[in-house]
CSV table of C-alpha atoms in Angstrom, one decimal:
chain,number,residue,atom,x,y,z
A,795,UNK,CA,19.6,101.6,240.7
A,796,UNK,CA,21.8,102.3,243.4
A,797,UNK,CA,24.3,99.5,242.2
A,798,UNK,CA,24.5,100.6,238.6
A,799,UNK,CA,25.4,104.2,240.2
A,800,UNK,CA,28.2,102.6,241.9
A,801,UNK,CA,29.3,100.7,239.0
A,802,UNK,CA,29.6,103.9,237.0
A,803,UNK,CA,31.6,105.5,240.0
A,804,UNK,CA,33.9,102.6,240.0
A,805,UNK,CA,34.7,102.9,236.3
A,806,UNK,CA,35.9,106.5,236.8
A,807,UNK,CA,37.5,106.6,240.2
A,808,UNK,CA,40.7,105.0,241.1
A,809,UNK,CA,40.4,103.3,244.4
A,810,UNK,CA,43.2,101.2,245.9
A,811,UNK,CA,42.3,97.9,246.4
A,812,UNK,CA,43.4,95.4,249.5
A,813,UNK,CA,46.6,94.7,248.3
A,814,UNK,CA,50.3,95.5,249.5
A,815,UNK,CA,51.3,97.7,246.4
A,816,UNK,CA,49.9,100.8,245.1
A,817,UNK,CA,46.5,101.3,242.9
A,818,UNK,CA,44.9,98.8,240.5
A,819,UNK,CA,42.6,101.1,238.5
A,820,UNK,CA,39.2,100.0,238.6
A,821,UNK,CA,38.6,101.6,235.1
A,822,UNK,CA,37.2,98.7,232.7
A,823,UNK,CA,38.1,98.8,229.1
A,824,UNK,CA,35.1,97.3,226.8
A,825,UNK,CA,36.2,93.9,226.3
A,826,UNK,CA,36.4,93.3,222.7
A,827,UNK,CA,39.2,92.1,220.4
A,828,UNK,CA,41.7,93.8,218.7
A,829,UNK,CA,41.3,93.8,214.8
A,830,UNK,CA,44.3,94.6,212.3
A,831,UNK,CA,43.1,97.3,209.8
A,832,UNK,CA,42.7,95.7,206.3
A,833,UNK,CA,46.0,96.0,204.1
A,834,UNK,CA,43.5,97.8,201.6
A,835,UNK,CA,43.4,100.8,204.1
A,836,UNK,CA,47.0,101.5,203.2
A,837,UNK,CA,47.7,101.4,199.7
A,838,UNK,CA,50.9,102.8,198.4
A,839,UNK,CA,50.9,106.2,197.1
A,840,UNK,CA,49.8,106.7,193.5
A,841,UNK,CA,52.4,106.8,191.0
A,842,UNK,CA,55.0,104.6,189.4
A,843,UNK,CA,57.8,104.8,191.9
A,844,UNK,CA,56.5,107.1,194.5
A,845,UNK,CA,58.7,106.9,197.9
A,846,UNK,CA,56.7,105.4,200.8
A,847,UNK,CA,57.0,104.3,204.2
A,848,UNK,CA,59.1,107.4,205.0
A,849,UNK,CA,60.5,107.4,208.7
A,850,UNK,CA,63.5,109.5,210.5
A,851,UNK,CA,65.5,108.7,213.6
A,852,UNK,CA,68.7,110.4,215.1
A,853,UNK,CA,71.5,109.8,213.0
A,854,UNK,CA,74.4,110.6,215.1
A,855,UNK,CA,75.2,110.5,219.0
A,856,UNK,CA,74.8,114.3,219.6
A,857,UNK,CA,71.7,115.1,217.5
A,858,UNK,CA,73.2,117.0,214.6
A,859,UNK,CA,72.3,114.3,212.3
A,860,UNK,CA,68.9,112.7,211.0
A,861,UNK,CA,68.7,109.3,209.1
A,862,UNK,CA,66.0,109.4,206.5
A,863,UNK,CA,64.6,106.1,205.3
A,864,UNK,CA,62.1,105.3,202.4
A,865,UNK,CA,61.1,102.8,200.2
A,866,UNK,CA,60.6,102.8,196.3
A,867,UNK,CA,58.5,100.0,194.9
A,868,UNK,CA,60.1,99.5,191.4
A,869,UNK,CA,63.1,101.3,190.8
A,870,UNK,CA,66.5,101.9,193.0
A,871,UNK,CA,67.5,105.2,191.2
A,872,UNK,CA,65.4,107.2,193.5
A,873,UNK,CA,68.4,107.6,196.3
A,874,UNK,CA,68.5,111.1,196.8
A,875,UNK,CA,67.2,113.0,199.8
A,876,UNK,CA,67.3,116.9,199.3
A,877,UNK,CA,67.1,119.0,202.3
A,878,UNK,CA,67.3,122.7,203.3
A,879,UNK,CA,66.6,125.0,206.4
A,880,UNK,CA,63.2,126.5,206.7
A,881,UNK,CA,64.6,130.0,206.2
A,882,UNK,CA,67.0,129.1,203.7
A,883,UNK,CA,64.8,127.7,200.9
A,884,UNK,CA,67.4,128.5,198.2
A,885,UNK,CA,70.1,126.5,200.0
A,886,UNK,CA,69.0,123.0,199.3
A,887,UNK,CA,71.6,120.2,199.9
A,888,UNK,CA,71.7,116.6,198.5
A,889,UNK,CA,72.4,113.5,200.6
A,890,UNK,CA,72.9,110.2,198.7
A,891,UNK,CA,71.3,107.0,200.4
A,892,UNK,CA,72.5,103.7,200.4
A,893,UNK,CA,69.9,101.0,198.8
A,894,UNK,CA,69.0,97.6,200.0
A,895,UNK,CA,66.4,94.9,199.2
A,896,UNK,CA,65.6,91.6,200.7
A,897,UNK,CA,63.8,88.5,200.4
A,898,UNK,CA,61.5,86.7,203.0
A,899,UNK,CA,59.9,83.6,202.1
A,900,UNK,CA,58.0,84.3,199.0
A,901,UNK,CA,58.1,88.1,199.7
A,902,UNK,CA,60.5,90.4,197.9
A,903,UNK,CA,60.7,93.9,199.4
A,904,UNK,CA,61.0,97.3,197.3
A,905,UNK,CA,64.0,99.0,197.2
A,906,UNK,CA,64.9,100.5,201.0
A,907,UNK,CA,67.0,103.5,201.1
A,908,UNK,CA,68.8,105.1,204.1
A,909,UNK,CA,70.4,108.6,204.0
A,910,UNK,CA,72.3,110.3,206.9
A,911,UNK,CA,72.0,114.2,206.7
A,912,UNK,CA,74.9,115.6,208.7
A,913,UNK,CA,75.9,118.7,210.2
A,914,UNK,CA,72.6,120.2,210.8
A,915,UNK,CA,72.2,123.1,213.1
A,916,UNK,CA,70.7,122.5,216.3
A,917,UNK,CA,67.0,123.6,217.3
A,918,UNK,CA,66.1,124.5,213.5
A,919,UNK,CA,63.4,123.6,211.2
A,920,UNK,CA,64.3,121.7,208.0
A,921,UNK,CA,62.3,120.6,205.0
A,922,UNK,CA,63.3,117.7,203.2
A,923,UNK,CA,62.0,115.8,199.8
A,924,UNK,CA,62.5,112.2,198.6
A,925,UNK,CA,61.6,111.0,194.9
A,926,UNK,CA,62.2,112.0,191.8
A,927,UNK,CA,60.5,114.6,189.3
A,928,UNK,CA,56.8,114.5,189.7
A,929,UNK,CA,57.1,111.5,192.1
A,930,UNK,CA,58.6,113.8,194.8
A,931,UNK,CA,57.3,113.9,198.3
A,932,UNK,CA,58.2,116.9,200.8
A,933,UNK,CA,58.2,116.7,204.6
A,934,UNK,CA,60.0,118.3,207.6
A,935,UNK,CA,61.6,118.0,210.9
A,936,UNK,CA,63.2,120.0,213.6
A,937,UNK,CA,66.5,119.2,215.2
A,938,UNK,CA,66.8,119.1,219.1
A,939,UNK,CA,68.3,122.0,221.1
A,940,UNK,CA,72.0,121.6,221.8
A,941,UNK,CA,72.5,119.5,224.8
A,942,UNK,CA,72.4,121.1,228.0
A,943,UNK,CA,71.3,120.3,231.8
A,944,UNK,CA,68.4,122.5,231.8
A,945,UNK,CA,67.2,122.3,228.2
A,946,UNK,CA,63.5,121.4,228.2
A,947,UNK,CA,62.2,118.5,225.7
A,948,UNK,CA,59.1,116.5,225.7
A,949,UNK,CA,59.3,112.7,224.4
A,950,UNK,CA,56.3,110.6,223.4
A,951,UNK,CA,56.4,106.8,224.8
A,952,UNK,CA,54.9,104.2,222.8
A,953,UNK,CA,55.0,100.4,222.6
A,954,UNK,CA,53.8,97.3,221.2
A,955,UNK,CA,51.9,99.2,218.6
A,956,UNK,CA,50.9,96.9,215.8
A,957,UNK,CA,48.3,97.8,213.2
A,958,UNK,CA,44.9,97.5,214.5
A,959,UNK,CA,42.0,100.0,215.0
A,960,UNK,CA,43.0,100.4,218.7
A,961,UNK,CA,46.8,101.1,217.3
A,962,UNK,CA,45.2,103.9,214.9
A,963,UNK,CA,43.8,105.3,218.1
A,964,UNK,CA,46.8,105.3,220.0
A,965,UNK,CA,48.9,107.1,217.2
A,966,UNK,CA,46.0,109.7,216.5
A,967,UNK,CA,45.9,110.3,220.3
A,968,UNK,CA,49.5,110.9,220.5
A,969,UNK,CA,49.8,113.0,217.4
A,970,UNK,CA,47.0,115.1,218.9
A,971,UNK,CA,49.5,116.6,221.7
A,972,UNK,CA,51.5,119.2,220.1
A,973,UNK,CA,54.2,119.1,222.8
A,974,UNK,CA,55.5,115.7,221.5
A,975,UNK,CA,58.9,116.1,219.7
A,976,UNK,CA,60.3,112.9,219.5
A,977,UNK,CA,59.1,109.2,220.1
A,978,UNK,CA,60.9,106.7,222.4
A,979,UNK,CA,59.6,103.2,220.8
A,980,UNK,CA,59.8,100.4,223.3
A,981,UNK,CA,59.6,97.5,220.4
A,982,UNK,CA,57.3,95.3,218.5
A,983,UNK,CA,56.3,97.3,215.2
A,984,UNK,CA,54.3,95.7,212.8
A,985,UNK,CA,53.5,92.2,214.1
A,986,UNK,CA,54.1,90.8,210.8
A,987,UNK,CA,54.9,87.5,212.3
A,988,UNK,CA,51.2,87.0,213.6
A,989,UNK,CA,50.4,86.0,209.9
A,990,UNK,CA,51.3,82.8,208.2
A,991,UNK,CA,54.8,82.8,207.0
A,992,UNK,CA,55.4,86.2,208.7
A,993,UNK,CA,53.5,88.0,205.9
A,994,UNK,CA,56.1,90.9,205.2
A,995,UNK,CA,53.5,92.8,203.5
A,996,UNK,CA,52.3,93.7,206.8
A,997,UNK,CA,55.7,95.7,207.2
A,998,UNK,CA,55.0,97.5,204.1
A,999,UNK,CA,51.4,98.6,205.7
A,1000,UNK,CA,52.7,99.4,209.1
A,1001,UNK,CA,55.1,101.7,207.4
A,1002,UNK,CA,52.6,103.5,205.6
A,1003,UNK,CA,50.3,103.5,208.9
A,1004,UNK,CA,53.0,105.5,210.8
A,1005,UNK,CA,54.0,107.5,208.3
A,1006,UNK,CA,52.1,110.4,209.4
A,1007,UNK,CA,54.3,110.6,212.5
A,1008,UNK,CA,57.5,108.9,211.8
A,1009,UNK,CA,58.3,111.3,208.6
A,1010,UNK,CA,58.0,114.3,210.7
A,1011,UNK,CA,59.8,113.6,214.2
A,1012,UNK,CA,62.1,111.0,214.7
A,1013,UNK,CA,61.3,107.5,216.4
A,1014,UNK,CA,64.2,105.9,218.7
A,1015,UNK,CA,63.8,102.5,218.0
A,1016,UNK,CA,64.0,99.4,220.2
A,1017,UNK,CA,63.8,95.9,218.9
A,1018,UNK,CA,61.1,93.6,220.3
A,1019,UNK,CA,60.4,89.9,220.2
A,1020,UNK,CA,58.1,90.7,217.2
A,1021,UNK,CA,61.2,91.9,215.2
A,1022,UNK,CA,62.9,88.4,215.5
A,1023,UNK,CA,60.9,87.1,212.7
A,1024,UNK,CA,62.5,83.9,213.1
A,1025,UNK,CA,61.2,81.2,211.0
A,1026,UNK,CA,63.9,78.3,210.2
A,1027,UNK,CA,60.8,76.1,209.7
A,1028,UNK,CA,60.0,77.8,206.2
A,1029,UNK,CA,63.6,78.7,205.4
A,1030,UNK,CA,64.0,82.0,207.2
A,1031,UNK,CA,66.7,81.3,210.1
A,1032,UNK,CA,68.3,84.7,210.2
A,1033,UNK,CA,66.7,86.8,213.3
A,1034,UNK,CA,65.7,90.6,212.9
A,1035,UNK,CA,66.2,90.4,209.2
A,1036,UNK,CA,63.2,92.5,208.0
A,1037,UNK,CA,63.6,94.9,210.9
A,1038,UNK,CA,67.4,95.5,210.1
A,1039,UNK,CA,66.9,96.1,206.6
A,1040,UNK,CA,64.1,98.4,207.3
A,1041,UNK,CA,65.1,100.5,210.3
A,1042,UNK,CA,68.9,102.0,210.6
A,1043,UNK,CA,69.8,103.4,213.9
A,1044,UNK,CA,73.1,105.3,214.6
A,1045,UNK,CA,74.8,102.4,216.5
A,1046,UNK,CA,78.6,103.0,215.6
A,1047,UNK,CA,78.2,106.5,216.9
A,1048,UNK,CA,78.3,105.0,220.7
A,1049,UNK,CA,80.9,102.3,219.6
A,1050,UNK,CA,78.2,99.7,219.7
A,1051,UNK,CA,79.0,96.3,217.5
A,1052,UNK,CA,75.1,96.1,216.9
A,1053,UNK,CA,72.2,98.2,215.9
A,1054,UNK,CA,70.0,96.1,218.8
A,1055,UNK,CA,71.7,98.4,221.4
A,1056,UNK,CA,73.1,101.8,221.4
A,1057,UNK,CA,72.7,105.1,222.7
A,1058,UNK,CA,72.1,109.0,222.1
A,1059,UNK,CA,71.8,112.2,223.5
A,1060,UNK,CA,69.0,114.5,223.0
A,1061,UNK,CA,68.6,117.9,224.7
A,1062,UNK,CA,68.9,117.0,228.3
A,1063,UNK,CA,68.3,113.1,228.0
A,1064,UNK,CA,70.9,110.4,227.7
A,1065,UNK,CA,69.0,107.6,226.2
A,1066,UNK,CA,70.3,103.9,225.9
A,1067,UNK,CA,68.6,101.2,224.3
A,1068,UNK,CA,69.2,97.6,225.2
A,1069,UNK,CA,68.3,94.3,223.4
A,1070,UNK,CA,66.2,91.9,225.3
A,1071,UNK,CA,66.6,89.4,222.7
A,1072,UNK,CA,70.5,89.4,222.1
A,1073,UNK,CA,72.7,87.7,224.5
A,1074,UNK,CA,73.8,89.6,227.7
A,1075,UNK,CA,75.6,87.4,229.8
A,1076,UNK,CA,79.0,88.1,231.1
A,1077,UNK,CA,81.8,89.2,228.6
A,1078,UNK,CA,79.1,89.3,225.7
A,1079,UNK,CA,79.0,92.2,223.2
A,1080,UNK,CA,76.1,93.8,224.7
A,1081,UNK,CA,77.5,93.2,228.3
A,1082,UNK,CA,80.8,94.8,227.4
A,1083,UNK,CA,79.3,97.7,225.7
A,1084,UNK,CA,77.1,98.6,228.4
A,1085,UNK,CA,79.8,98.3,231.2
A,1086,UNK,CA,81.9,101.0,229.1
A,1087,UNK,CA,78.9,102.9,228.2
A,1088,UNK,CA,77.6,104.0,231.6
A,1089,UNK,CA,80.5,105.7,233.2
A,1090,UNK,CA,80.6,107.7,230.0
A,1091,UNK,CA,77.3,109.7,230.7
A,1092,UNK,CA,78.0,113.2,231.9
A,1093,UNK,CA,75.2,113.9,234.0
A,1094,UNK,CA,76.4,117.7,234.3
A,1095,UNK,CA,75.5,117.7,230.4
A,1096,UNK,CA,72.6,115.3,230.0
A,1097,UNK,CA,71.3,114.8,233.7
A,1098,UNK,CA,68.3,112.6,232.6
A,1099,UNK,CA,69.3,108.8,231.9
A,1100,UNK,CA,67.0,106.7,230.3
A,1101,UNK,CA,66.9,103.0,229.4
A,1102,UNK,CA,64.7,101.4,226.9
A,1103,UNK,CA,64.2,97.7,226.9
A,1104,UNK,CA,61.4,95.7,225.4
A,1105,UNK,CA,60.7,92.9,228.2
A,1106,UNK,CA,60.1,94.6,231.7
A,1107,UNK,CA,62.2,93.9,234.6
A,1108,UNK,CA,59.6,94.7,237.0
A,1109,UNK,CA,56.1,93.7,236.1
A,1110,UNK,CA,53.1,92.4,238.1
A,1111,UNK,CA,51.0,91.0,235.2
A,1112,UNK,CA,50.6,87.1,234.7
A,1113,UNK,CA,51.1,88.0,230.9
A,1114,UNK,CA,55.1,87.6,230.4
A,1115,UNK,CA,55.5,87.4,234.1
A,1116,UNK,CA,59.2,87.5,235.1
A,1117,UNK,CA,60.6,87.2,231.4
A,1118,UNK,CA,63.0,89.8,232.2
A,1119,UNK,CA,64.4,88.6,235.4
A,1120,UNK,CA,67.7,87.0,234.1
A,1121,UNK,CA,68.5,90.5,232.6
A,1122,UNK,CA,67.5,92.4,235.5
A,1123,UNK,CA,69.8,90.1,237.8
A,1124,UNK,CA,72.9,90.8,235.4
A,1125,UNK,CA,72.3,94.8,234.9
A,1126,UNK,CA,70.5,96.2,237.9
A,1127,UNK,CA,73.2,96.7,240.2
A,1128,UNK,CA,74.9,98.9,237.3
A,1129,UNK,CA,71.6,100.9,236.8
A,1130,UNK,CA,71.5,101.6,240.6
A,1131,UNK,CA,75.1,102.5,240.9
A,1132,UNK,CA,74.6,105.0,238.2
A,1133,UNK,CA,71.4,106.4,239.5
A,1134,UNK,CA,69.2,105.7,236.2
A,1135,UNK,CA,66.2,107.8,236.2
A,1136,UNK,CA,63.7,105.4,234.6
A,1137,UNK,CA,63.5,102.2,232.6
A,1138,UNK,CA,61.1,102.0,230.0
A,1139,UNK,CA,59.7,98.8,228.6
A,1140,UNK,CA,57.0,97.5,226.4
A,1141,UNK,CA,55.9,93.7,225.9
A,1142,UNK,CA,53.4,93.4,228.5
A,1143,UNK,CA,50.0,94.6,226.9
A,1144,UNK,CA,48.9,96.8,230.0
A,1145,UNK,CA,50.2,99.6,231.6
A,1146,UNK,CA,52.3,99.6,234.8
A,1147,UNK,CA,54.4,102.1,236.9
A,1148,UNK,CA,56.6,101.0,239.6
A,1149,UNK,CA,58.1,102.5,242.9
A,1150,UNK,CA,61.8,103.0,243.1
A,1151,UNK,CA,62.8,99.8,244.0
A,1152,UNK,CA,65.7,97.5,243.7
A,1153,UNK,CA,66.4,93.8,244.4
A,1154,UNK,CA,70.2,94.0,244.3
A,1155,UNK,CA,71.0,92.5,248.0
A,1156,UNK,CA,69.9,89.2,247.0
A,1157,UNK,CA,72.5,86.1,246.8
A,1158,UNK,CA,72.2,82.5,246.8
A,1159,UNK,CA,72.6,82.2,250.6
A,1160,UNK,CA,71.1,85.3,252.1
A,1161,UNK,CA,67.5,85.0,251.0
A,1162,UNK,CA,66.9,88.8,250.6
A,1163,UNK,CA,64.7,88.2,247.5
A,1164,UNK,CA,62.1,90.9,247.8
A,1165,UNK,CA,62.4,94.3,245.9
A,1166,UNK,CA,62.7,97.0,248.8
A,1167,UNK,CA,62.5,101.0,248.1
A,1168,UNK,CA,65.9,102.3,247.1
A,1169,UNK,CA,66.0,106.1,246.4
A,1170,UNK,CA,69.0,105.3,243.9
A,1171,UNK,CA,66.8,102.8,241.7
A,1172,UNK,CA,65.0,104.0,238.6
A,1173,UNK,CA,61.2,104.2,238.0
A,1174,UNK,CA,60.1,101.1,236.0
A,1175,UNK,CA,57.6,101.9,233.4
A,1176,UNK,CA,55.5,99.3,231.3
A,1177,UNK,CA,53.9,100.6,228.2
A,1178,UNK,CA,53.3,97.8,226.0
A,1179,UNK,CA,49.7,99.1,225.4
A,1180,UNK,CA,50.1,100.5,222.0
A,1181,UNK,CA,46.8,98.3,220.9
A,1182,UNK,CA,48.3,95.3,219.0
A,1183,UNK,CA,46.3,92.2,217.6
A,1184,UNK,CA,47.3,90.3,220.4
A,1185,UNK,CA,44.9,92.6,222.7
A,1186,UNK,CA,45.1,93.5,226.5
A,1187,UNK,CA,47.1,91.7,229.1
A,1188,UNK,CA,44.2,92.1,231.7
A,1189,UNK,CA,45.1,89.4,234.2
A,1190,UNK,CA,47.4,91.2,237.1
A,1191,UNK,CA,49.0,89.0,239.8
A,1192,UNK,CA,47.3,89.4,243.4
A,1193,UNK,CA,47.8,90.7,245.8
A,1194,UNK,CA,49.4,93.7,243.9
A,1195,UNK,CA,53.2,93.4,245.1
A,1196,UNK,CA,54.8,96.7,247.0
A,1197,UNK,CA,57.0,97.5,244.1
A,1198,UNK,CA,53.8,98.2,242.0
A,1199,UNK,CA,52.6,101.9,242.3
A,1200,UNK,CA,49.9,101.9,239.6
A,1201,UNK,CA,48.5,99.4,237.0
A,1202,UNK,CA,45.7,99.4,234.3
A,1203,UNK,CA,44.7,97.1,231.4
A,1204,UNK,CA,44.1,99.8,228.8
A,1205,UNK,CA,45.6,101.2,225.5
A,1206,UNK,CA,47.3,104.1,225.6
A,1207,UNK,CA,50.6,106.1,225.4
A,1208,UNK,CA,52.8,108.2,227.5
A,1209,UNK,CA,54.7,111.8,227.5
A,1210,UNK,CA,57.7,112.6,229.3
A,1211,UNK,CA,58.3,116.5,229.4
A,1212,UNK,CA,61.7,117.3,230.9
A,1213,UNK,CA,61.6,120.7,232.4
A,1214,UNK,CA,65.1,121.0,233.8
A,1215,UNK,CA,67.7,119.1,235.5
A,1216,UNK,CA,65.8,118.6,238.6
A,1217,UNK,CA,62.1,117.7,237.3
A,1218,UNK,CA,60.0,116.0,234.7
A,1219,UNK,CA,56.5,115.7,234.3
A,1220,UNK,CA,55.5,112.3,233.3
A,1221,UNK,CA,51.7,111.4,232.2
A,1222,UNK,CA,49.9,108.4,231.1
A,1223,UNK,CA,47.0,108.5,228.8
A,1224,UNK,CA,44.6,105.9,228.0
A,1225,UNK,CA,42.7,106.1,224.5
A,1226,UNK,CA,39.2,106.5,225.7
A,1227,UNK,CA,39.7,109.8,227.2
A,1228,UNK,CA,40.6,113.1,225.5
A,1229,UNK,CA,44.3,113.4,225.2
A,1230,UNK,CA,44.9,116.2,227.7
A,1231,UNK,CA,43.2,113.7,230.3
A,1232,UNK,CA,46.1,112.0,232.2
A,1233,UNK,CA,45.1,108.8,233.7
A,1234,UNK,CA,48.4,108.6,235.7
A,1235,UNK,CA,50.9,111.3,236.2
A,1236,UNK,CA,54.0,112.1,238.3
A,1237,UNK,CA,56.6,114.8,239.0
A,1238,UNK,CA,59.8,112.7,238.5
A,1239,UNK,CA,62.9,113.8,240.4
A,1240,UNK,CA,66.1,113.6,238.9
A,1241,UNK,CA,68.4,111.2,240.6
A,1242,UNK,CA,71.5,113.2,240.7
A,1243,UNK,CA,70.4,116.7,240.8
A,1244,UNK,CA,67.1,116.4,243.2
A,1245,UNK,CA,67.2,112.9,244.6
A,1246,UNK,CA,64.1,113.4,246.6
A,1247,UNK,CA,61.2,110.9,247.0
A,1248,UNK,CA,58.3,111.6,244.6
A,1249,UNK,CA,54.9,112.2,245.7
């Protein structure tokens, strides 16, 4: 009896184990496989050519444009989006979309439309509709407030979502939080490549599955390894083909040469998206772009500098351990120099939060190859815990390294509530708790305006 009571206590209380680092949670998620929801659970909308898979993202650098994307299954002509401010329903505006299709192995896509609605007012609710005649569908979104150092804003953070029953739990859990205004998505969307010949029907299913969120608030996209869809053995040698056709981002607004790396400003945050699976060595396009991008960030205007990248740079899970090491070596000195606040990544299917550490003193002769506390370094957050079909990564390295503050093998999501230029409140929520319960939380201090150590 006493042993059973102790076991229940251990499931609900965090205890620091005998290690060099922080806390490895003793919460134990029920061990069961993650199973994809059947395709039949997400049929297309009824009708001949009804728009589906509707999703939006930011359409410019400053937040006054929105890219609206949707798919029509049979005809291309439904390529206009109408929009109007909520308080001006008699003033409807039309925007024409570009339309594309693609084939992948034996799959042929529907007609994929992308329309950029421009010159929107800040902090305004808009309605929009896509489709034609009786096959029209209507949605809404709210633009961000004008950028400024003390503008509050709340981001949801999700990675490696997939389309399992656990994925559905994660998405429903996030959507139950009314504070979320936009999602920072850390890569690995549909996991279509889990199936034979990368069954691209699973891209359609994923678009229908997430539409309940993506049609109403912008998701800021990062490409992961499961977006590569690289299949030369069956005649598909072009990487990112499906992803690039379906998910457009405003990369040209930040003078990027590729949609796989770009930046946006939103409220008081400056968000930089990087690509783990594109060349980043010296003088490559991504390297050159980031080198020119970081000095442009005006921390008096957007004090919070956040980087999204799929593969973690600091991670103490045996799963994908040190896969991001070469990219870290390449770019970490820049991030420390420019005092990046946090780096968000996915890829590892568990949750981990780091201390503020860096490993920038190492060279091939000094032997200083251990991360050390660094007040100018970002916090590294690994959130590949969306619930995809590959399941949990539940094998952590032991002992827990000094750079690791908290880690747990569970599915969940996070939120980042930026309060002002000095403070943001970060919370991580496991799926098995009610959403208001934070399994991990931290008041984060801005590196420029309040560079004090977090508690």
